[in-house]
PDB file of C-alpha atoms in Angstrom:
ATOM      1  CA  MET A 611      91.376 148.851 105.544  1.00 76.00           C
ATOM      2  CA  LEU A 612      90.532 149.378 101.883  1.00 77.00           C
ATOM      3  CA  ALA A 613      94.193 148.973 100.944  1.00 85.00           C
ATOM      4  CA  LEU A 614      94.261 145.643 102.793  1.00 85.00           C
ATOM      5  CA  LEU A 615      91.107 144.537 100.996  1.00 82.00           C
ATOM      6  CA  GLN A 616      92.646 145.378  97.631  1.00 85.00           C
ATOM      7  CA  LYS A 617      95.772 143.307  98.170  1.00 90.00           C
ATOM      8  CA  THR A 618      94.433 140.394 100.228  1.00 90.00           C
ATOM      9  CA  THR A 619      94.435 136.827  98.985  1.00 92.00           C
ATOM     10  CA  ALA A 620      91.478 135.982 101.231  1.00 89.00           C
ATOM     11  CA  THR A 621      88.501 134.604  99.375  1.00 90.00           C
ATOM     12  CA  SER A 622      85.847 135.669 101.884  1.00 85.00           C
ATOM     13  CA  ILE A 623      85.204 138.440 104.355  1.00 81.00           C
ATOM     14  CA  ASP A 624      85.481 135.956 107.233  1.00 82.00           C
ATOM     15  CA  GLU A 625      88.876 134.768 105.999  1.00 87.00           C
ATOM     16  CA  PHE A 626      90.008 138.389 105.604  1.00 86.00           C
ATOM     17  CA  ILE A 627      88.979 139.162 109.190  1.00 84.00           C
ATOM     18  CA  LYS A 628      90.918 136.170 110.534  1.00 83.00           C
ATOM     19  CA  THR A 629      94.074 136.425 108.413  1.00 85.00           C
ATOM     20  CA  GLU A 630      94.529 140.118 107.701  1.00 86.00           C
ATOM     21  CA  LEU A 631      92.944 142.068 110.531  1.00 85.00           C
ATOM     22  CA  LYS A 632      93.753 139.815 113.487  1.00 81.00           C
ATOM     23  CA  LEU A 633      91.398 141.800 115.719  1.00 78.00           C
ATOM     24  CA  ASP A 634      90.957 140.088 119.036  1.00 75.00           C
ATOM     25  CA  GLY A 635      88.043 141.019 121.259  1.00 84.00           C
ATOM     26  CA  ILE A 636      85.888 142.506 118.497  1.00 85.00           C
ATOM     27  CA  PRO A 637      82.941 140.405 117.323  1.00 87.00           C
ATOM     28  CA  PRO A 638      83.498 139.177 113.727  1.00 83.00           C
ATOM     29  CA  ASP A 639      79.889 140.067 112.867  1.00 88.00           C
ATOM     30  CA  LEU A 640      80.560 143.715 113.730  1.00 91.00           C
ATOM     31  CA  ILE A 641      83.726 143.775 111.628  1.00 88.00           C
ATOM     32  CA  ARG A 642      81.861 142.157 108.727  1.00 87.00           C
ATOM     33  CA  LEU A 643      79.174 144.867 108.863  1.00 91.00           C
ATOM     34  CA  VAL A 644      81.795 147.618 108.779  1.00 88.00           C
ATOM     35  CA  ILE A 645      83.610 146.017 105.820  1.00 84.00           C
ATOM     36  CA  GLU A 646      80.365 145.540 103.904  1.00 86.00           C
ATOM     37  CA  LYS A 647      79.436 149.185 104.513  1.00 89.00           C
ATOM     38  CA  LEU A 648      82.869 150.351 103.330  1.00 85.00           C
ATOM     39  CA  LEU A 649      82.582 148.279 100.166  1.00 84.00           C
ATOM     40  CA  HIS A 650      79.058 149.518  99.514  1.00 87.00           C
ATOM     41  CA  ASP A 651      80.077 153.156 100.023  1.00 85.00           C
ATOM     42  CA  CYS A 652      83.039 152.767  97.647  1.00 82.00           C
ATOM     43  CA  HIS A 653      80.792 151.551  94.852  1.00 73.00           C
ATOM     44  CA  SER A 654      78.169 154.289  95.252  1.00 65.00           C
TER      45      SER A 654
END
């Protein structure tokens, strides 16, 4: 997922979820929380 985040042209997490991940059946809010945690952990 981090590799996708690095090369995406999406300008928001919501856009990234819709265009790059294409995860059907998983609540976008849950995906957003996971992405935010990954980004936070990478910068720690």
